[in-house]
Short mmCIF file of C-alpha atoms in Angstrom, two decimals:
data_model
loop_
_atom_site.label_atom_id
_atom_site.label_comp_id
_atom_site.label_asym_id
_atom_site.label_seq_id
_atom_site.Cartn_x
_atom_site.Cartn_y
_atom_site.Cartn_z
CA MET P 1 -1.22 36.80 6.76
CA THR P 2 -2.58 33.76 8.57
CA GLN P 3 -1.48 30.21 7.93
CA SER P 4 -4.77 29.36 6.26
CA GLU P 5 -4.47 32.37 3.93
CA VAL P 6 -0.91 31.44 2.99
CA LEU P 7 -2.03 27.87 2.37
CA ALA P 8 -4.92 29.02 0.17
CA GLN P 9 -2.63 31.14 -1.98
CA ALA P 10 -0.05 28.35 -2.20
CA LYS P 11 -2.73 25.97 -3.49
CA GLN P 12 -3.41 28.49 -6.26
CA GLY P 13 0.25 28.33 -7.25
CA ASP P 14 1.47 31.60 -5.74
CA PRO P 15 5.29 31.17 -5.64
CA GLN P 16 5.73 33.58 -2.72
CA ALA P 17 3.22 31.65 -0.62
CA ILE P 18 4.88 28.35 -1.52
CA ALA P 19 8.28 29.79 -0.57
CA GLN P 20 6.86 31.00 2.75
CA LEU P 21 5.57 27.51 3.59
CA MET P 22 8.91 25.95 2.70
CA ASN P 23 10.92 28.48 4.69
CA ARG P 24 8.79 27.98 7.80
CA SER P 25 9.93 24.36 7.78
CA LEU P 26 13.53 24.90 6.70
CA GLN P 27 14.78 28.24 7.99
CA SER P 28 15.56 26.93 11.47
CA LYS P 29 17.93 24.47 9.78
CA GLY P 30 19.74 27.20 7.88
CA ILE P 31 18.18 26.44 4.49
CA THR P 32 16.46 29.18 2.49
CA ALA P 33 14.02 28.49 -0.35
CA LYS P 34 13.46 30.88 -3.26
CA VAL P 35 10.55 30.10 -5.58
CA ASN P 36 9.37 31.45 -8.90
CA ARG P 37 6.89 30.17 -11.47
CA LYS P 38 6.76 30.29 -15.24
CA GLU P 39 3.50 28.91 -16.61
CA GLY P 40 3.40 25.19 -15.77
CA SER P 41 6.88 25.05 -14.28
CA LEU P 42 7.86 25.89 -10.71
CA ARG P 43 11.50 26.65 -9.91
CA VAL P 44 12.85 26.18 -6.40
CA LEU P 45 16.34 27.28 -5.36
CA LEU P 46 17.58 25.93 -2.01
CA GLU P 47 20.54 27.69 -0.39
CA SER P 48 22.51 26.95 2.76
CA ASP P 49 25.99 27.42 4.21
CA GLN P 50 26.35 23.69 3.64
CA LEU P 51 25.19 22.12 0.38
CA PRO P 52 21.59 20.88 0.82
CA ASP P 53 21.23 17.12 0.47
CA GLN P 54 19.61 16.39 -2.87
CA GLN P 55 17.72 13.23 -1.92
CA ILE P 56 16.24 14.71 1.27
CA MET P 57 15.22 17.98 -0.37
CA ILE P 58 13.69 16.31 -3.43
CA ARG P 59 11.57 14.07 -1.21
CA PHE P 60 10.60 17.05 0.96
CA ILE P 61 9.48 19.17 -2.01
CA ASP P 62 7.84 16.30 -3.90
CA GLN P 63 5.64 15.41 -0.93
CA GLY P 64 4.75 19.03 -0.18
CA ILE P 65 3.82 19.91 -3.77
CA ALA P 66 1.74 16.75 -4.02
CA LYS P 67 -0.23 17.93 -0.98
CA LEU P 68 -0.87 21.35 -2.56
CA GLN P 69 -2.26 19.93 -5.81
CA VAL P 70 -1.62 23.19 -7.68
CA PRO P 71 -3.76 23.37 -10.84
CA GLY P 72 -1.80 23.63 -14.11
CA LEU P 73 1.53 22.79 -12.49
CA GLU P 74 3.40 20.19 -14.55
CA THR P 75 7.04 20.25 -13.43
CA VAL P 76 9.12 21.42 -10.49
CA GLN P 77 12.78 22.25 -11.10
CA VAL P 78 14.80 22.06 -7.89
CA TYR P 79 18.30 23.50 -7.51
CA GLY P 80 20.69 23.21 -4.56
CA GLN P 81 23.71 25.36 -3.86
CA ARG P 82 25.83 26.77 -1.08
CA SER P 83 25.26 30.36 -0.06
CA GLY P 84 27.40 32.77 -2.03
CA GLN P 85 27.82 30.50 -5.04
CA THR P 86 26.82 31.66 -8.50
CA MET P 87 25.97 28.23 -9.92
CA PRO P 88 23.91 25.38 -8.41
CA ALA P 89 25.84 22.28 -7.37
CA TRP P 90 22.93 20.02 -8.29
CA SER P 91 19.54 20.18 -9.98
CA GLN P 92 16.63 17.82 -10.59
CA THR P 93 13.29 18.09 -12.38
CA LEU P 94 10.14 16.57 -10.88
CA ASN P 95 7.39 15.57 -13.29
CA LEU P 96 4.15 15.82 -11.34
CA ILE P 97 1.74 12.89 -11.42
CA GLU P 98 -1.35 12.01 -9.43
CA THR P 99 -0.21 10.81 -6.03
CA ASN P 100 -1.76 10.33 -2.63
CA PRO P 101 -1.30 13.56 -0.67
CA SER P 102 1.29 13.39 2.08
CA ASP P 103 2.23 15.93 4.73
CA ASP P 104 5.54 17.75 4.51
CA PHE P 105 5.79 21.54 4.44
CA VAL P 106 1.98 21.89 3.90
CA THR P 107 -0.66 21.27 6.56
CA ASP P 108 -4.35 21.89 7.12
CA THR P 109 -3.77 23.29 10.60
CA ALA P 110 -2.36 26.52 11.94
CA SER P 111 0.96 24.89 12.81
CA ASP P 112 3.79 24.96 10.27
CA ILE P 113 3.82 21.21 9.85
CA SER P 114 2.25 18.35 11.72
CA ALA P 115 4.06 17.04 14.77
CA ARG P 116 4.73 13.71 13.11
CA GLN P 117 6.11 15.14 9.89
CA SER P 118 7.88 18.00 11.68
CA SER P 119 9.97 15.50 13.58
CA LYS P 120 10.74 13.57 10.41
CA ILE P 121 11.70 16.58 8.32
CA ALA P 122 13.71 18.19 11.11
CA SER P 123 15.66 14.96 11.50
CA ASP P 124 16.30 14.66 7.77
CA VAL P 125 17.34 18.28 7.31
CA SER P 126 19.53 18.15 10.41
CA GLN P 127 21.31 15.15 8.95
CA ASN P 128 21.84 17.09 5.74
CA VAL P 129 23.36 20.08 7.50
CA THR P 130 25.83 17.98 9.48
CA GLY P 131 26.77 15.90 6.44
CA ALA P 132 25.76 12.65 8.14
CA LYS P 133 23.42 11.76 5.29
CA LEU P 134 26.28 11.72 2.78
CA PRO P 135 29.01 9.66 4.44
CA GLN P 136 31.95 8.68 2.31
CA PRO P 137 31.65 4.97 1.37
CA LYS P 138 33.87 2.76 3.51
CA ALA P 139 35.17 0.99 0.41
CA LEU P 140 36.47 4.29 -0.97
CA ILE P 141 38.00 5.20 2.40
CA TRP P 142 39.94 1.93 2.57
CA LEU P 143 40.88 2.14 -1.10
CA SER P 144 42.26 5.63 -0.55
CA ARG P 145 44.30 4.44 2.42
CA LEU P 146 45.73 1.52 0.44
CA LEU P 147 46.64 3.79 -2.45
CA MET P 148 48.29 6.33 -0.15
CA THR P 149 50.27 3.53 1.53
CA SER P 150 51.47 2.18 -1.81
CA LEU P 151 52.48 5.67 -2.94
CA TRP P 152 54.41 6.26 0.28
CA VAL P 153 56.22 2.93 -0.18
CA ARG P 154 56.99 3.90 -3.77
CA LEU P 155 58.33 7.26 -2.64
CA SER P 156 60.51 5.59 0.01
CA LEU P 157 62.01 3.24 -2.58
CA ASP P 158 62.67 6.17 -4.90
CA VAL P 159 64.53 7.92 -2.08
CA LEU P 160 66.66 4.80 -1.50
CA PHE P 161 67.51 4.55 -5.19
CA VAL P 162 68.47 8.22 -5.40
CA VAL P 163 70.72 7.85 -2.34
CA TYR P 164 72.27 4.69 -3.80
CA PHE P 165 73.15 6.31 -7.12
CA ILE P 166 74.45 9.46 -5.44
CA VAL P 167 76.77 7.27 -3.35
CA TRP P 168 77.77 5.41 -6.51
CA ALA P 169 78.37 8.63 -8.45
CA THR P 170 80.47 10.21 -5.70
CA SER P 171 82.30 7.09 -4.48
CA TYR P 172 85.40 7.78 -6.60
CA TYR P 173 85.82 11.25 -5.13
CA VAL P 174 85.07 10.01 -1.61
CA TYR P 175 87.71 7.27 -1.86
CA ASN P 176 90.31 9.73 -3.12
CA LEU P 177 89.51 12.12 -0.28
CA LEU P 178 89.66 9.35 2.30
CA GLY P 179 92.93 8.13 0.84
CA ILE P 180 94.40 11.50 1.74
CA ALA P 181 92.67 12.17 5.07
CA ASP P 182 92.09 8.67 6.50
CA ALA P 183 95.49 7.38 7.54
CA THR P 184 94.15 4.23 9.23
CA GLY P 185 91.80 3.27 6.39
CA PHE P 186 89.00 2.61 8.86
CA LEU P 187 86.50 5.02 7.30
CA ALA P 188 87.27 3.77 3.82
CA SER P 189 86.64 0.19 4.93
CA LEU P 190 83.40 1.17 6.66
CA ILE P 191 82.06 3.03 3.62
CA ASN P 192 83.11 0.17 1.35
CA ALA P 193 81.14 -2.27 3.54
CA VAL P 194 78.05 -0.03 3.41
CA ILE P 195 78.29 0.25 -0.38
CA LYS P 196 78.60 -3.54 -0.72
CA LEU P 197 75.55 -4.00 1.51
CA ILE P 198 73.54 -1.57 -0.61
CA TYR P 199 74.75 -3.28 -3.79
CA ASN P 200 73.66 -6.70 -2.48
CA LEU P 201 70.23 -5.30 -1.65
CA TRP P 202 69.89 -3.64 -5.05
CA SER P 203 68.55 -6.65 -6.96
CA PRO P 204 65.79 -7.65 -4.48
CA LEU P 205 64.83 -3.99 -3.97
CA ASP P 206 64.64 -3.46 -7.72
CA SER P 207 62.31 -6.46 -8.11
CA PHE P 208 60.24 -5.37 -5.12
CA SER P 209 59.91 -1.85 -6.50
CA GLY P 210 58.50 -3.25 -9.74
CA TRP P 211 55.68 -4.95 -7.82
CA VAL P 212 55.09 -1.84 -5.74
CA TYR P 213 54.78 0.35 -8.85
CA LEU P 214 52.40 -2.14 -10.48
CA THR P 215 50.28 -2.36 -7.32
CA ALA P 216 50.16 1.43 -7.05
CA LEU P 217 49.06 1.68 -10.69
CA LEU P 218 46.24 -0.85 -10.26
CA LEU P 219 45.07 0.81 -7.05
CA MET P 220 45.23 4.18 -8.81
CA LEU P 221 42.90 2.97 -11.57
CA VAL P 222 40.35 1.56 -9.12
CA TRP P 223 40.63 4.72 -7.00
CA LEU P 224 40.04 6.93 -10.04
CA HIS P 225 36.91 4.96 -10.91
CA GLN P 226 35.46 5.02 -7.39
CA THR P 227 36.40 8.65 -6.73
CA HIS P 228 34.71 9.83 -9.91
CA ALA P 229 31.65 7.74 -9.15
CA ARG P 230 31.52 9.61 -5.85
CA LEU P 231 32.00 12.97 -7.56
CA LYS P 232 29.13 12.13 -9.92
CA HIS P 233 26.99 11.63 -6.82
CA ILE P 234 28.12 14.87 -5.19
CA PHE P 235 27.94 16.98 -8.36
CA GLN P 236 24.99 15.73 -10.37
CA ARG P 237 26.43 17.13 -13.61
CA TYR P 238 30.06 16.16 -13.07
CA PRO P 239 31.38 15.60 -16.61
CA ILE P 240 33.81 12.72 -15.99
CA SER P 241 32.60 9.20 -15.21
CA GLY P 242 34.65 6.47 -13.54
CA GLY P 243 35.35 4.76 -16.86
CA GLY P 244 36.17 8.09 -18.48
CA ALA P 245 38.73 8.84 -15.77
CA ILE P 246 40.47 5.49 -16.32
CA ALA P 247 40.57 6.08 -20.08
CA ARG P 248 42.06 9.53 -19.57
CA PHE P 249 44.75 8.07 -17.32
CA VAL P 250 45.93 4.99 -19.25
CA ILE P 251 45.44 5.54 -23.00
CA PRO P 252 48.78 6.57 -24.55
CA LEU P 253 48.98 10.14 -25.91
CA TYR P 254 45.35 10.72 -24.93
CA SER P 255 46.53 10.60 -21.31
CA LEU P 256 48.72 13.67 -21.87
CA TRP P 257 45.51 15.67 -22.13
CA GLY P 258 43.43 13.30 -20.01
CA ILE P 259 45.33 13.54 -16.73
CA TRP P 260 45.34 17.32 -16.99
CA ASN P 261 41.59 17.24 -17.66
CA ILE P 262 40.92 14.98 -14.66
CA PHE P 263 42.53 17.30 -12.12
CA THR P 264 41.60 20.66 -13.66
CA THR P 265 37.95 19.56 -13.83
CA LEU P 266 38.07 18.65 -10.14
CA ALA P 267 39.75 21.96 -9.28
CA GLU P 268 37.12 23.87 -11.26
CA HIS P 269 34.32 22.26 -9.23
CA LEU P 270 36.12 22.78 -5.92
CA LYS P 271 36.83 26.48 -6.28
CA SER P 272 33.22 27.50 -5.53
CA GLN P 273 32.71 25.09 -2.61
CA GLY P 274 34.08 27.19 0.23
CA LYS P 275 37.43 28.59 1.32
CA SER P 276 39.25 25.37 2.28
CA LEU P 277 38.16 23.54 -0.88
CA ALA P 278 39.04 26.56 -3.02
CA GLN P 279 42.54 26.49 -1.49
CA ARG P 280 42.87 22.81 -2.38
CA ALA P 281 41.76 23.61 -5.92
CA ILE P 282 44.61 26.12 -6.16
CA ALA P 283 47.08 23.58 -4.72
CA ILE P 284 46.01 20.93 -7.25
CA ARG P 285 46.53 23.38 -10.12
CA GLN P 286 49.96 24.32 -8.72
CA TRP P 287 51.13 20.71 -8.46
CA LEU P 288 49.84 19.69 -11.88
CA PRO P 289 52.56 21.38 -14.01
CA TRP P 290 55.27 19.90 -11.77
CA PHE P 291 53.68 16.48 -12.19
CA TYR P 292 53.90 16.85 -15.98
CA ILE P 293 57.51 18.05 -15.86
CA ALA P 294 58.49 15.05 -13.73
CA LEU P 295 56.42 12.64 -15.85
CA ILE P 296 57.88 13.76 -19.17
CA THR P 297 61.44 13.90 -17.81
CA SER P 298 61.13 10.46 -16.22
CA ASN P 299 59.70 8.92 -19.40
CA LEU P 300 62.43 10.45 -21.58
CA LEU P 301 65.21 9.19 -19.32
CA ASP P 302 63.59 5.74 -19.13
CA GLN P 303 63.46 5.65 -22.92
CA VAL P 304 67.15 6.56 -23.17
CA TYR P 305 67.98 3.75 -20.73
CA ARG P 306 65.91 1.19 -22.67
CA VAL P 307 67.56 2.12 -25.95
CA SER P 308 70.97 1.80 -24.31
CA VAL P 309 70.08 -1.65 -22.99
CA ARG P 310 68.94 -2.79 -26.46
CA LEU P 311 72.20 -1.53 -27.95
CA GLY P 312 74.24 -3.07 -25.13
CA SER P 313 75.76 0.29 -24.23
CA GLU P 314 74.18 0.90 -20.83
CA GLU P 315 77.60 0.63 -19.18
CA ASN P 316 78.60 3.79 -21.02
CA LEU P 317 75.90 5.80 -19.26
CA SER P 318 77.19 8.17 -16.62
CA SER P 319 76.42 7.39 -13.00
CA TRP P 320 74.89 10.88 -12.82
CA PHE P 321 72.43 9.82 -15.52
CA PHE P 322 70.99 7.30 -13.06
CA VAL P 323 70.88 9.95 -10.34
CA ALA P 324 68.82 12.15 -12.68
CA LYS P 325 66.63 9.24 -13.79
CA ASN P 326 65.74 8.19 -10.25
CA GLY P 327 65.48 11.81 -9.12
CA ALA P 328 62.81 12.43 -11.76
CA SER P 329 60.97 9.31 -10.59
CA LEU P 330 61.18 10.55 -6.99
CA PHE P 331 59.73 13.95 -7.87
CA LEU P 332 56.98 12.26 -9.90
CA SER P 333 56.05 10.19 -6.84
CA ILE P 334 55.96 13.33 -4.67
CA ALA P 335 53.72 15.22 -7.11
CA LEU P 336 51.35 12.27 -7.57
CA LEU P 337 51.16 11.70 -3.82
CA GLN P 338 50.29 15.35 -3.23
CA MET P 339 47.53 15.42 -5.85
CA VAL P 340 45.98 12.17 -4.64
CA GLN P 341 46.11 13.42 -1.04
CA LEU P 342 44.47 16.73 -1.98
CA THR P 343 41.76 14.90 -3.92
CA ASN P 344 41.06 12.51 -1.03
CA LYS P 345 40.74 15.36 1.47
CA SER P 346 38.46 17.28 -0.89
CA VAL P 347 36.11 14.34 -1.49
CA THR P 348 36.00 13.65 2.25
CA GLU P 349 35.09 17.27 3.01
CA LEU P 350 32.44 17.31 0.29
CA SER P 351 30.93 14.14 1.74
CA ASN P 352 31.08 15.38 5.33
CA PRO P 353 30.88 19.19 5.08
CA GLN P 354 31.23 20.02 8.78
CA LYS P 355 33.93 17.54 9.65
#
């Protein structure tokens, strides 16, 4: 079938002819178009190894359909998905109105598209395939780095506190052992000096850790908002907004369900986005129960400590209680760090598919 014959059928609304015109423009870029028509609605499914860029493809189809001027055609439903997926990652409906015809995948010559538009479309589609058209915002990149830094600092402080309380809890046994084995008393004096140094640093480190935890929390809230705004852009029907993510994270009791919902929703969307993202989805789901165990344990032990302080009986708490309390906080920091890191890597890969 000649180009002019295909064009004539496409102008009559033949979905196979329309698909043929689209594929002549897109197949060299690895994108395949499938078209069907139901009365006044045309449905176009775009598939590629990398998720087709929504903005580029919508402009491409809108301009081409406008050139065809198909009689009786009222809407065009466009879907984009990666090859092998069962559900589209994005969709958009075009309501057709009278517009000035513009060249895209339709031409009046024997060539697939005009030289001018061919260069333009090839450039746009090439950008889509390499992921250059969807770069991750620099603000989100820097925010993610700041959050990761604050979480690493928090984790380091938690390690110091765990070590401190282990030394405190075992000091009695260590001194007794040294009293037997250390005839000169040198080791006992050295350890005593180290313990005094740690004790003197305890108060400033405790105050510093409070600011670090607060900073990490504030950065976490901003990061949640910006990350979910990005996910709403990547997945057009992503169910959680930036504000919704913050609410799920901070509202008491509601957050017990909300945090779980935040990360399981992300994992659900990642599992169909390719092998590496599916593996991250599994990792997020694996870390989530451990995060909850650490969170609940840490909160319970903190509550016990606060009650003891109010009653003036904190001195009666075992030194091993503080080891457990800070150990739970340490494990919570590890779990949170892992989930944030997995989320950051996933969003980066979704924004830049081939990087």
